[in-house]
Amino acid sequence: MRGALIVFEGTDRSGKSTQTRNFTNALQAAGIAVAEHSPWSFPHRTSPVGQVINAYLTNKTHLHERALHLLFSANRWEKASQIRQALRRGETVVLDRYAYSGIAYSVAKGLPLTWCKCADEGLPAPDVVVFLHLSPEAAAKRADYGSERYENKHMQTAVAKVFEQLRTEQWLVVDADADEATVLNRILDSAMPTVAKARSTPHIASLWN
Ligand code: NYM
Ligand code: MG
């Protein structure tokens, strides 16, 4: 019986870090096995690749846009086997951003969609994508907004558009402007059945199927 792969996506300051943490705690409280140190975040900033990404995001270095895209993808590949292993052990893995962010931010900067998708082809596919929807205006009012690259209205609006393009009927779209508990309950209502369903579906699918 495998665990479920649950990915949270959204623009900056949409509450992904808070909600992935609350969600992980709620799963554990319900007796569901969760991978150690969950939620796992991308970019994972402490690996060698992640350190280069972090230097870029904090304006300490410049990178070619295609090189940056491949580094974000490499940063996920570094973790791919750990994700599969945890799922096979029956642990649910909660991710704060994944390949959808990789595509959304790169396409928003003008890179071709098909080229962007290639780098992540073959990564473990999520059982559900939880999309926290927040308007750029509401995001701009949240704490610390604007401290990193991309945290401006122009970029966030462009990123939101690409997310909309990537969205399928399997995504759970949640209004992230609601209060913290309401957002969590909405996610739990839909994600609990996903965890149950993963248990009876041994196969772990791959992107982009
Ligand atoms: N980001 C994140 C990308 O541009 N591509 C990716 O593949 C991923 C995973 O990194 N503004 C961007 C989105 C964010 C920034 O992420 C840092 P976070 O979740 O804000 O720490
Ligand atoms: Mg951010």
GROMACS .gro file of N, CA and C in nm, residues 6-163:
model
  474
    6ILE      N    1   0.115   1.452  -0.273
    6ILE     CA    2   0.025   1.567  -0.271
    6ILE      C    3   0.106   1.695  -0.289
    7VAL      N    4   0.080   1.764  -0.399
    7VAL     CA    5   0.157   1.883  -0.436
    7VAL      C    6   0.074   2.009  -0.413
    8PHE      N    7   0.135   2.106  -0.347
    8PHE     CA    8   0.071   2.237  -0.330
    8PHE      C    9   0.138   2.335  -0.426
    9GLU      N   10   0.057   2.410  -0.497
    9GLU     CA   11   0.108   2.510  -0.589
    9GLU      C   12   0.035   2.642  -0.568
   10GLY      N   13   0.095   2.746  -0.622
   10GLY     CA   14   0.033   2.879  -0.612
   10GLY      C   15   0.138   2.985  -0.636
   11THR      N   16   0.094   3.109  -0.650
   11THR     CA   17   0.188   3.220  -0.667
   11THR      C   18   0.252   3.250  -0.531
   12ASP      N   19   0.346   3.345  -0.530
   12ASP     CA   20   0.415   3.378  -0.404
   12ASP      C   21   0.318   3.437  -0.302
   13ARG      N   22   0.339   3.401  -0.177
   13ARG     CA   23   0.260   3.449  -0.061
   13ARG      C   24   0.115   3.399  -0.062
   14SER      N   25   0.090   3.289  -0.131
   14SER     CA   26  -0.047   3.238  -0.133
   14SER      C   27  -0.075   3.148  -0.011
   15GLY      N   28   0.027   3.125   0.071
   15GLY     CA   29   0.007   3.048   0.195
   15GLY      C   30   0.048   2.902   0.185
   16LYS      N   31   0.126   2.867   0.084
   16LYS     CA   32   0.165   2.727   0.065
   16LYS      C   33   0.245   2.672   0.183
   17SER      N   34   0.337   2.750   0.234
   17SER     CA   35   0.421   2.699   0.344
   17SER      C   36   0.337   2.673   0.468
   18THR      N   37   0.252   2.769   0.502
   18THR     CA   38   0.163   2.753   0.619
   18THR      C   39   0.071   2.633   0.599
   19GLN      N   40   0.008   2.626   0.481
   19GLN     CA   41  -0.092   2.520   0.460
   19GLN      C   42  -0.029   2.382   0.444
   20THR      N   43   0.090   2.373   0.384
   20THR     CA   44   0.153   2.240   0.374
   20THR      C   45   0.188   2.192   0.514
   21ARG      N   46   0.230   2.285   0.600
   21ARG     CA   47   0.263   2.249   0.739
   21ARG      C   48   0.136   2.205   0.814
   22ASN      N   49   0.031   2.287   0.806
   22ASN     CA   50  -0.095   2.253   0.875
   22ASN      C   51  -0.152   2.122   0.824
   23PHE      N   52  -0.145   2.103   0.693
   23PHE     CA   53  -0.198   1.983   0.631
   23PHE      C   54  -0.121   1.859   0.676
   24THR      N   55   0.012   1.869   0.678
   24THR     CA   56   0.095   1.757   0.723
   24THR      C   57   0.060   1.721   0.868
   25ASN      N   58   0.047   1.822   0.952
   25ASN     CA   59   0.010   1.797   1.092
   25ASN      C   60  -0.125   1.729   1.103
   26ALA      N   61  -0.219   1.772   1.020
   26ALA     CA   62  -0.354   1.714   1.023
   26ALA      C   63  -0.351   1.568   0.979
   27LEU      N   64  -0.269   1.537   0.878
   27LEU     CA   65  -0.258   1.398   0.833
   27LEU      C   66  -0.203   1.312   0.947
   28GLN      N   67  -0.097   1.362   1.011
   28GLN     CA   68  -0.037   1.287   1.121
   28GLN      C   69  -0.135   1.266   1.235
   29ALA      N   70  -0.212   1.370   1.263
   29ALA     CA   71  -0.312   1.361   1.371
   29ALA      C   72  -0.418   1.256   1.338
   30ALA      N   73  -0.441   1.235   1.207
   30ALA     CA   74  -0.540   1.136   1.165
   30ALA      C   75  -0.479   0.996   1.153
   31GLY      N   76  -0.351   0.984   1.192
   31GLY     CA   77  -0.286   0.853   1.191
   31GLY      C   78  -0.232   0.810   1.056
   32ILE      N   79  -0.218   0.906   0.965
   32ILE     CA   80  -0.166   0.874   0.831
   32ILE      C   81  -0.014   0.890   0.832
   33ALA      N   82   0.057   0.789   0.780
   33ALA     CA   83   0.204   0.795   0.776
   33ALA      C   84   0.249   0.900   0.677
   34VAL      N   85   0.338   0.988   0.722
   34VAL     CA   86   0.385   1.098   0.639
   34VAL      C   87   0.538   1.089   0.633
   35ALA      N   88   0.597   1.120   0.517
   35ALA     CA   89   0.742   1.113   0.501
   35ALA      C   90   0.812   1.205   0.602
   36GLU      N   91   0.926   1.159   0.649
   36GLU     CA   92   1.003   1.236   0.747
   36GLU      C   93   1.036   1.375   0.692
   37HIS      N   94   1.032   1.472   0.776
   37HIS     CA   95   1.061   1.613   0.744
   37HIS      C   96   0.961   1.675   0.646
   38SER      N   97   0.846   1.609   0.625
   38SER     CA   98   0.743   1.671   0.540
   38SER      C   99   0.694   1.798   0.609
   39PRO      N  100   0.649   1.897   0.535
   39PRO     CA  101   0.649   1.905   0.389
   39PRO      C  102   0.788   1.928   0.331
   40TRP      N  103   0.810   1.876   0.209
   40TRP     CA  104   0.935   1.901   0.138
   40TRP      C  105   0.911   2.018   0.043
   41SER      N  106   1.005   2.111   0.043
   41SER     CA  107   0.987   2.231  -0.040
   41SER      C  108   1.080   2.233  -0.159
   42PHE      N  109   1.026   2.283  -0.270
   42PHE     CA  110   1.109   2.315  -0.387
   42PHE      C  111   1.096   2.464  -0.414
   43PRO      N  112   1.205   2.536  -0.440
   43PRO     CA  113   1.340   2.482  -0.440
   43PRO      C  114   1.385   2.435  -0.302
   44HIS      N  115   1.460   2.322  -0.303
   44HIS     CA  116   1.523   2.271  -0.183
   44HIS      C  117   1.658   2.343  -0.179
   45ARG      N  118   1.667   2.447  -0.094
   45ARG     CA  119   1.774   2.545  -0.109
   45ARG      C  120   1.910   2.504  -0.052
   46THR      N  121   1.916   2.393   0.020
   46THR     CA  122   2.043   2.361   0.086
   46THR      C  123   2.132   2.265   0.007
   47SER      N  124   2.079   2.198  -0.094
   47SER     CA  125   2.163   2.109  -0.175
   47SER      C  126   2.257   2.198  -0.258
   48PRO      N  127   2.364   2.140  -0.316
   48PRO     CA  128   2.454   2.222  -0.399
   48PRO      C  129   2.378   2.298  -0.509
   49VAL      N  130   2.288   2.231  -0.578
   49VAL     CA  131   2.208   2.298  -0.682
   49VAL      C  132   2.118   2.404  -0.620
   50GLY      N  133   2.059   2.369  -0.507
   50GLY     CA  134   1.969   2.462  -0.438
   50GLY      C  135   2.039   2.589  -0.392
   51GLN      N  136   2.166   2.577  -0.358
   51GLN     CA  137   2.241   2.695  -0.314
   51GLN      C  138   2.260   2.794  -0.429
   52VAL      N  139   2.279   2.741  -0.550
   52VAL     CA  140   2.292   2.829  -0.667
   52VAL      C  141   2.158   2.897  -0.694
   53ILE      N  142   2.050   2.820  -0.685
   53ILE     CA  143   1.916   2.877  -0.705
   53ILE      C  144   1.889   2.987  -0.602
   54ASN      N  145   1.924   2.960  -0.478
   54ASN     CA  146   1.901   3.058  -0.371
   54ASN      C  147   1.981   3.187  -0.398
   55ALA      N  148   2.104   3.172  -0.445
   55ALA     CA  149   2.185   3.290  -0.476
   55ALA      C  150   2.119   3.372  -0.587
   56TYR      N  151   2.060   3.303  -0.684
   56TYR     CA  152   1.989   3.373  -0.792
   56TYR      C  153   1.866   3.446  -0.737
   57LEU      N  154   1.785   3.376  -0.659
   57LEU     CA  155   1.659   3.435  -0.610
   57LEU      C  156   1.683   3.555  -0.520
   58THR      N  157   1.795   3.554  -0.449
   58THR     CA  158   1.825   3.664  -0.357
   58THR      C  159   1.918   3.767  -0.423
   59ASN      N  160   1.922   3.765  -0.556
   59ASN     CA  161   1.995   3.865  -0.634
   59ASN      C  162   2.146   3.867  -0.611
   60LYS      N  163   2.202   3.753  -0.575
   60LYS     CA  164   2.347   3.749  -0.552
   60LYS      C  165   2.423   3.699  -0.674
   61THR      N  166   2.348   3.646  -0.771
   61THR     CA  167   2.415   3.599  -0.893
   61THR      C  168   2.319   3.611  -1.010
   62HIS      N  169   2.374   3.605  -1.130
   62HIS     CA  170   2.290   3.606  -1.250
   62HIS      C  171   2.307   3.472  -1.321
   63LEU      N  172   2.199   3.422  -1.380
   63LEU     CA  173   2.205   3.297  -1.455
   63LEU      C  174   2.127   3.313  -1.584
   64HIS      N  175   2.168   3.240  -1.686
   64HIS     CA  176   2.090   3.235  -1.809
   64HIS      C  177   1.955   3.170  -1.775
   65GLU      N  178   1.847   3.223  -1.834
   65GLU     CA  179   1.713   3.174  -1.797
   65GLU      C  180   1.693   3.025  -1.822
   66ARG      N  181   1.752   2.974  -1.930
   66ARG     CA  182   1.736   2.830  -1.956
   66ARG      C  183   1.818   2.748  -1.857
   67ALA      N  184   1.936   2.798  -1.824
   67ALA     CA  185   2.020   2.728  -1.723
   67ALA      C  186   1.945   2.725  -1.590
   68LEU      N  187   1.884   2.838  -1.553
   68LEU     CA  188   1.808   2.844  -1.428
   68LEU      C  189   1.693   2.743  -1.429
   69HIS      N  190   1.622   2.737  -1.540
   69HIS     CA  191   1.510   2.642  -1.549
   69HIS      C  192   1.558   2.499  -1.525
   70LEU      N  193   1.671   2.464  -1.587
   70LEU     CA  194   1.724   2.328  -1.573
   70LEU      C  195   1.772   2.302  -1.431
   71LEU      N  196   1.823   2.404  -1.365
   71LEU     CA  197   1.866   2.387  -1.226
   71LEU      C  198   1.746   2.360  -1.134
   72PHE      N  199   1.637   2.435  -1.155
   72PHE     CA  200   1.515   2.411  -1.075
   72PHE      C  201   1.469   2.266  -1.095
   73SER      N  202   1.476   2.219  -1.221
   73SER     CA  203   1.435   2.082  -1.249
   73SER      C  204   1.533   1.983  -1.186
   74ALA      N  205   1.662   2.007  -1.200
   74ALA     CA  206   1.764   1.921  -1.139
   74ALA      C  207   1.743   1.909  -0.989
   75ASN      N  208   1.703   2.020  -0.929
   75ASN     CA  209   1.676   2.025  -0.785
   75ASN      C  210   1.562   1.930  -0.746
   76ARG      N  211   1.467   1.907  -0.839
   76ARG     CA  212   1.361   1.809  -0.815
   76ARG      C  213   1.413   1.668  -0.840
   77TRP      N  214   1.492   1.651  -0.947
   77TRP     CA  215   1.546   1.517  -0.977
   77TRP      C  216   1.632   1.466  -0.863
   78GLU      N  217   1.701   1.557  -0.794
   78GLU     CA  218   1.784   1.517  -0.679
   78GLU      C  219   1.700   1.444  -0.574
   79LYS      N  220   1.572   1.475  -0.569
   79LYS     CA  221   1.483   1.421  -0.467
   79LYS      C  222   1.390   1.311  -0.520
   80ALA      N  223   1.393   1.287  -0.651
   80ALA     CA  224   1.292   1.199  -0.712
   80ALA      C  225   1.293   1.059  -0.653
   81SER      N  226   1.412   1.001  -0.635
   81SER     CA  227   1.411   0.863  -0.583
   81SER      C  228   1.368   0.860  -0.437
   82GLN      N  229   1.402   0.963  -0.361
   82GLN     CA  230   1.355   0.969  -0.221
   82GLN      C  231   1.202   0.978  -0.215
   83ILE      N  232   1.145   1.051  -0.311
   83ILE     CA  233   0.998   1.062  -0.315
   83ILE      C  234   0.937   0.925  -0.343
   84ARG      N  235   0.988   0.858  -0.449
   84ARG     CA  236   0.935   0.725  -0.483
   84ARG      C  237   0.951   0.626  -0.369
   85GLN      N  238   1.069   0.629  -0.305
   85GLN     CA  239   1.093   0.535  -0.194
   85GLN      C  240   0.994   0.558  -0.080
   86ALA      N  241   0.972   0.683  -0.046
   86ALA     CA  242   0.879   0.713   0.064
   86ALA      C  243   0.738   0.665   0.027
   87LEU      N  244   0.697   0.692  -0.096
   87LEU     CA  245   0.562   0.650  -0.139
   87LEU      C  246   0.549   0.498  -0.130
   88ARG      N  247   0.654   0.427  -0.174
   88ARG     CA  248   0.651   0.280  -0.169
   88ARG      C  249   0.649   0.226  -0.028
   89ARG      N  250   0.709   0.301   0.064
   89ARG     CA  251   0.704   0.260   0.206
   89ARG      C  252   0.566   0.285   0.267
   90GLY      N  253   0.478   0.346   0.190
   90GLY     CA  254   0.344   0.374   0.241
   90GLY      C  255   0.329   0.512   0.302
   91GLU      N  256   0.433   0.596   0.282
   91GLU     CA  257   0.427   0.730   0.341
   91GLU      C  258   0.373   0.831   0.241
   92THR      N  259   0.290   0.919   0.290
   92THR     CA  260   0.239   1.027   0.207
   92THR      C  261   0.342   1.139   0.204
   93VAL      N  262   0.366   1.194   0.084
   93VAL     CA  263   0.466   1.300   0.068
   93VAL      C  264   0.392   1.429   0.030
   94VAL      N  265   0.417   1.534   0.107
   94VAL     CA  266   0.354   1.663   0.083
   94VAL      C  267   0.461   1.758   0.028
   95LEU      N  268   0.436   1.813  -0.090
   95LEU     CA  269   0.534   1.902  -0.153
   95LEU      C  270   0.485   2.045  -0.162
   96ASP      N  271   0.572   2.137  -0.123
   96ASP     CA  272   0.547   2.280  -0.134
   96ASP      C  273   0.615   2.326  -0.264
   97ARG      N  274   0.540   2.331  -0.372
   97ARG     CA  275   0.582   2.359  -0.510
   97ARG      C  276   0.643   2.235  -0.574
   98TYR      N  277   0.631   2.229  -0.709
   98TYR     CA  278   0.684   2.116  -0.786
   98TYR      C  279   0.704   2.161  -0.931
   99ALA      N  280   0.692   2.069  -1.024
   99ALA     CA  281   0.721   2.100  -1.164
   99ALA      C  282   0.630   2.209  -1.223
  100TYR      N  283   0.509   2.223  -1.169
  100TYR     CA  284   0.414   2.323  -1.221
  100TYR      C  285   0.469   2.464  -1.197
  101SER      N  286   0.531   2.485  -1.080
  101SER     CA  287   0.597   2.613  -1.055
  101SER      C  288   0.712   2.632  -1.153
  102GLY      N  289   0.785   2.523  -1.176
  102GLY     CA  290   0.898   2.531  -1.268
  102GLY      C  291   0.854   2.584  -1.403
  103ILE      N  292   0.744   2.531  -1.453
  103ILE     CA  293   0.692   2.573  -1.583
  103ILE      C  294   0.633   2.713  -1.576
  104ALA      N  295   0.552   2.737  -1.473
  104ALA     CA  296   0.480   2.865  -1.466
  104ALA      C  297   0.576   2.985  -1.463
  105TYR      N  298   0.680   2.977  -1.382
  105TYR     CA  299   0.771   3.092  -1.371
  105TYR      C  300   0.856   3.107  -1.498
  106SER      N  301   0.899   2.995  -1.557
  106SER     CA  302   0.984   3.004  -1.676
  106SER      C  303   0.904   3.050  -1.798
  107VAL      N  304   0.782   2.997  -1.814
  107VAL     CA  305   0.699   3.039  -1.926
  107VAL      C  306   0.660   3.186  -1.910
  108ALA      N  307   0.635   3.228  -1.786
  108ALA     CA  308   0.601   3.369  -1.760
  108ALA      C  309   0.715   3.460  -1.802
  109LYS      N  310   0.837   3.407  -1.802
  109LYS     CA  311   0.953   3.488  -1.844
  109LYS      C  312   0.979   3.477  -1.994
  110GLY      N  313   0.896   3.396  -2.062
  110GLY     CA  314   0.907   3.390  -2.208
  110GLY      C  315   0.964   3.263  -2.266
  111LEU      N  316   0.997   3.164  -2.184
  111LEU     CA  317   1.050   3.038  -2.238
  111LEU      C  318   0.936   2.953  -2.296
  112PRO      N  319   0.966   2.871  -2.397
  112PRO     CA  320   0.860   2.791  -2.459
  112PRO      C  321   0.809   2.680  -2.366
  113LEU      N  322   0.678   2.664  -2.364
  113LEU     CA  323   0.613   2.566  -2.275
  113LEU      C  324   0.665   2.423  -2.298
  114THR      N  325   0.671   2.380  -2.424
  114THR     CA  326   0.711   2.241  -2.450
  114THR      C  327   0.856   2.216  -2.404
  115TRP      N  328   0.941   2.313  -2.428
  115TRP     CA  329   1.081   2.300  -2.383
  115TRP      C  330   1.086   2.289  -2.231
  116CYS      N  331   1.008   2.373  -2.164
  116CYS     CA  332   1.007   2.375  -2.017
  116CYS      C  333   0.959   2.241  -1.959
  117LYS      N  334   0.860   2.182  -2.023
  117LYS     CA  335   0.802   2.058  -1.970
  117LYS      C  336   0.899   1.940  -1.978
  118CYS      N  337   0.983   1.941  -2.082
  118CYS     CA  338   1.074   1.828  -2.107
  118CYS      C  339   1.161   1.793  -1.987
  119ALA      N  340   1.213   1.894  -1.921
  119ALA     CA  341   1.310   1.870  -1.813
  119ALA      C  342   1.251   1.788  -1.698
  120ASP      N  343   1.121   1.799  -1.676
  120ASP     CA  344   1.057   1.731  -1.564
  120ASP      C  345   0.987   1.600  -1.604
  121GLU      N  346   0.996   1.567  -1.731
  121GLU     CA  347   0.931   1.445  -1.779
  121GLU      C  348   0.991   1.323  -1.710
  122GLY      N  349   0.905   1.241  -1.649
  122GLY     CA  350   0.951   1.122  -1.580
  122GLY      C  351   0.955   1.134  -1.429
  123LEU      N  352   0.939   1.254  -1.377
  123LEU     CA  353   0.932   1.269  -1.230
  123LEU      C  354   0.803   1.202  -1.179
  124PRO      N  355   0.803   1.157  -1.053
  124PRO     CA  356   0.678   1.100  -1.000
  124PRO      C  357   0.563   1.201  -1.012
  125ALA      N  358   0.450   1.153  -1.060
  125ALA     CA  359   0.334   1.242  -1.079
  125ALA      C  360   0.251   1.250  -0.951
  126PRO      N  361   0.202   1.369  -0.918
  126PRO     CA  362   0.120   1.382  -0.798
  126PRO      C  363  -0.017   1.315  -0.811
  127ASP      N  364  -0.073   1.272  -0.699
  127ASP     CA  365  -0.210   1.220  -0.697
  127ASP      C  366  -0.310   1.334  -0.699
  128VAL      N  367  -0.269   1.447  -0.647
  128VAL     CA  368  -0.353   1.567  -0.655
  128VAL      C  369  -0.263   1.691  -0.648
  129VAL      N  370  -0.305   1.796  -0.719
  129VAL     CA  371  -0.240   1.926  -0.706
  129VAL      C  372  -0.339   2.018  -0.636
  130VAL      N  373  -0.298   2.068  -0.520
  130VAL     CA  374  -0.380   2.164  -0.446
  130VAL      C  375  -0.331   2.303  -0.487
  131PHE      N  376  -0.417   2.378  -0.552
  131PHE     CA  377  -0.377   2.512  -0.599
  131PHE      C  378  -0.438   2.619  -0.509
  132LEU      N  379  -0.351   2.692  -0.441
  132LEU     CA  380  -0.399   2.800  -0.354
  132LEU      C  381  -0.412   2.927  -0.438
  133HIS      N  382  -0.533   2.966  -0.459
  133HIS     CA  383  -0.561   3.080  -0.546
  133HIS      C  384  -0.570   3.211  -0.467
  134LEU      N  385  -0.482   3.304  -0.502
  134LEU     CA  386  -0.483   3.436  -0.436
  134LEU      C  387  -0.455   3.542  -0.542
  135SER      N  388  -0.530   3.653  -0.539
  135SER     CA  389  -0.508   3.757  -0.639
  135SER      C  390  -0.374   3.826  -0.611
  136PRO      N  391  -0.309   3.880  -0.715
  136PRO     CA  392  -0.182   3.952  -0.694
  136PRO      C  393  -0.198   4.068  -0.596
  137GLU      N  394  -0.316   4.130  -0.596
  137GLU     CA  395  -0.340   4.243  -0.505
  137GLU      C  396  -0.339   4.197  -0.359
  138ALA      N  397  -0.409   4.085  -0.334
  138ALA     CA  398  -0.414   4.032  -0.197
  138ALA      C  399  -0.275   3.984  -0.153
  139ALA      N  400  -0.200   3.923  -0.247
  139ALA     CA  401  -0.066   3.873  -0.213
  139ALA      C  402   0.026   3.987  -0.173
  140ALA      N  403   0.014   4.099  -0.245
  140ALA     CA  404   0.104   4.213  -0.220
  140ALA      C  405   0.088   4.270  -0.080
  141LYS      N  406  -0.028   4.243  -0.017
  141LYS     CA  407  -0.053   4.295   0.119
  141LYS      C  408   0.007   4.205   0.226
  142ARG      N  409   0.050   4.085   0.188
  142ARG     CA  410   0.100   3.990   0.288
  142ARG      C  411   0.245   4.021   0.328
  143ALA      N  412   0.284   3.975   0.446
  143ALA     CA  413   0.415   4.005   0.503
  143ALA      C  414   0.529   3.961   0.412
  144ASP      N  415   0.637   4.040   0.412
  144ASP     CA  416   0.762   4.007   0.342
  144ASP      C  417   0.754   4.008   0.190
  145TYR      N  418   0.638   4.042   0.134
  145TYR     CA  419   0.624   4.042  -0.011
  145TYR      C  420   0.721   4.142  -0.073
  146GLY      N  421   0.786   4.099  -0.181
  146GLY     CA  422   0.874   4.190  -0.252
  146GLY      C  423   1.021   4.173  -0.220
  147SER      N  424   1.052   4.080  -0.128
  147SER     CA  425   1.191   4.067  -0.086
  147SER      C  426   1.276   3.985  -0.183
  148GLU      N  427   1.214   3.903  -0.268
  148GLU     CA  428   1.290   3.820  -0.362
  148GLU      C  429   1.256   3.855  -0.506
  149ARG      N  430   1.340   3.805  -0.595
  149ARG     CA  431   1.311   3.816  -0.738
  149ARG      C  432   1.171   3.762  -0.764
  150TYR      N  433   1.102   3.812  -0.861
  150TYR     CA  434   0.967   3.769  -0.906
  150TYR      C  435   0.853   3.824  -0.821
  151GLU      N  436   0.883   3.876  -0.703
  151GLU     CA  437   0.773   3.919  -0.615
  151GLU      C  438   0.728   4.060  -0.653
  152ASN      N  439   0.669   4.069  -0.772
  152ASN     CA  440   0.610   4.195  -0.817
  152ASN      C  441   0.484   4.161  -0.895
  153LYS      N  442   0.395   4.259  -0.903
  153LYS     CA  443   0.263   4.232  -0.959
  153LYS      C  444   0.267   4.185  -1.104
  154HIS      N  445   0.358   4.242  -1.182
  154HIS     CA  446   0.367   4.205  -1.324
  154HIS      C  447   0.399   4.056  -1.339
  155MET      N  448   0.502   4.012  -1.268
  155MET     CA  449   0.545   3.872  -1.277
  155MET      C  450   0.439   3.778  -1.219
  156GLN      N  451   0.382   3.815  -1.104
  156GLN     CA  452   0.284   3.727  -1.039
  156GLN      C  453   0.159   3.710  -1.125
  157THR      N  454   0.120   3.816  -1.195
  157THR     CA  455   0.004   3.808  -1.284
  157THR      C  456   0.034   3.715  -1.402
  158ALA      N  457   0.155   3.724  -1.456
  158ALA     CA  458   0.195   3.638  -1.567
  158ALA      C  459   0.203   3.492  -1.522
  159VAL      N  460   0.257   3.469  -1.403
  159VAL     CA  461   0.269   3.333  -1.349
  159VAL      C  462   0.129   3.273  -1.329
  160ALA      N  463   0.038   3.352  -1.274
  160ALA     CA  464  -0.099   3.305  -1.249
  160ALA      C  465  -0.165   3.260  -1.379
  161LYS      N  466  -0.136   3.332  -1.486
  161LYS     CA  467  -0.194   3.298  -1.617
  161LYS      C  468  -0.146   3.162  -1.664
  162VAL      N  469  -0.018   3.134  -1.646
  162VAL     CA  470   0.035   3.004  -1.689
  162VAL      C  471  -0.021   2.892  -1.602
  163PHE      N  472  -0.030   2.917  -1.471
  163PHE     CA  473  -0.091   2.816  -1.383
  163PHE      C  474  -0.231   2.781  -1.434
   0.00000   0.00000   0.00000
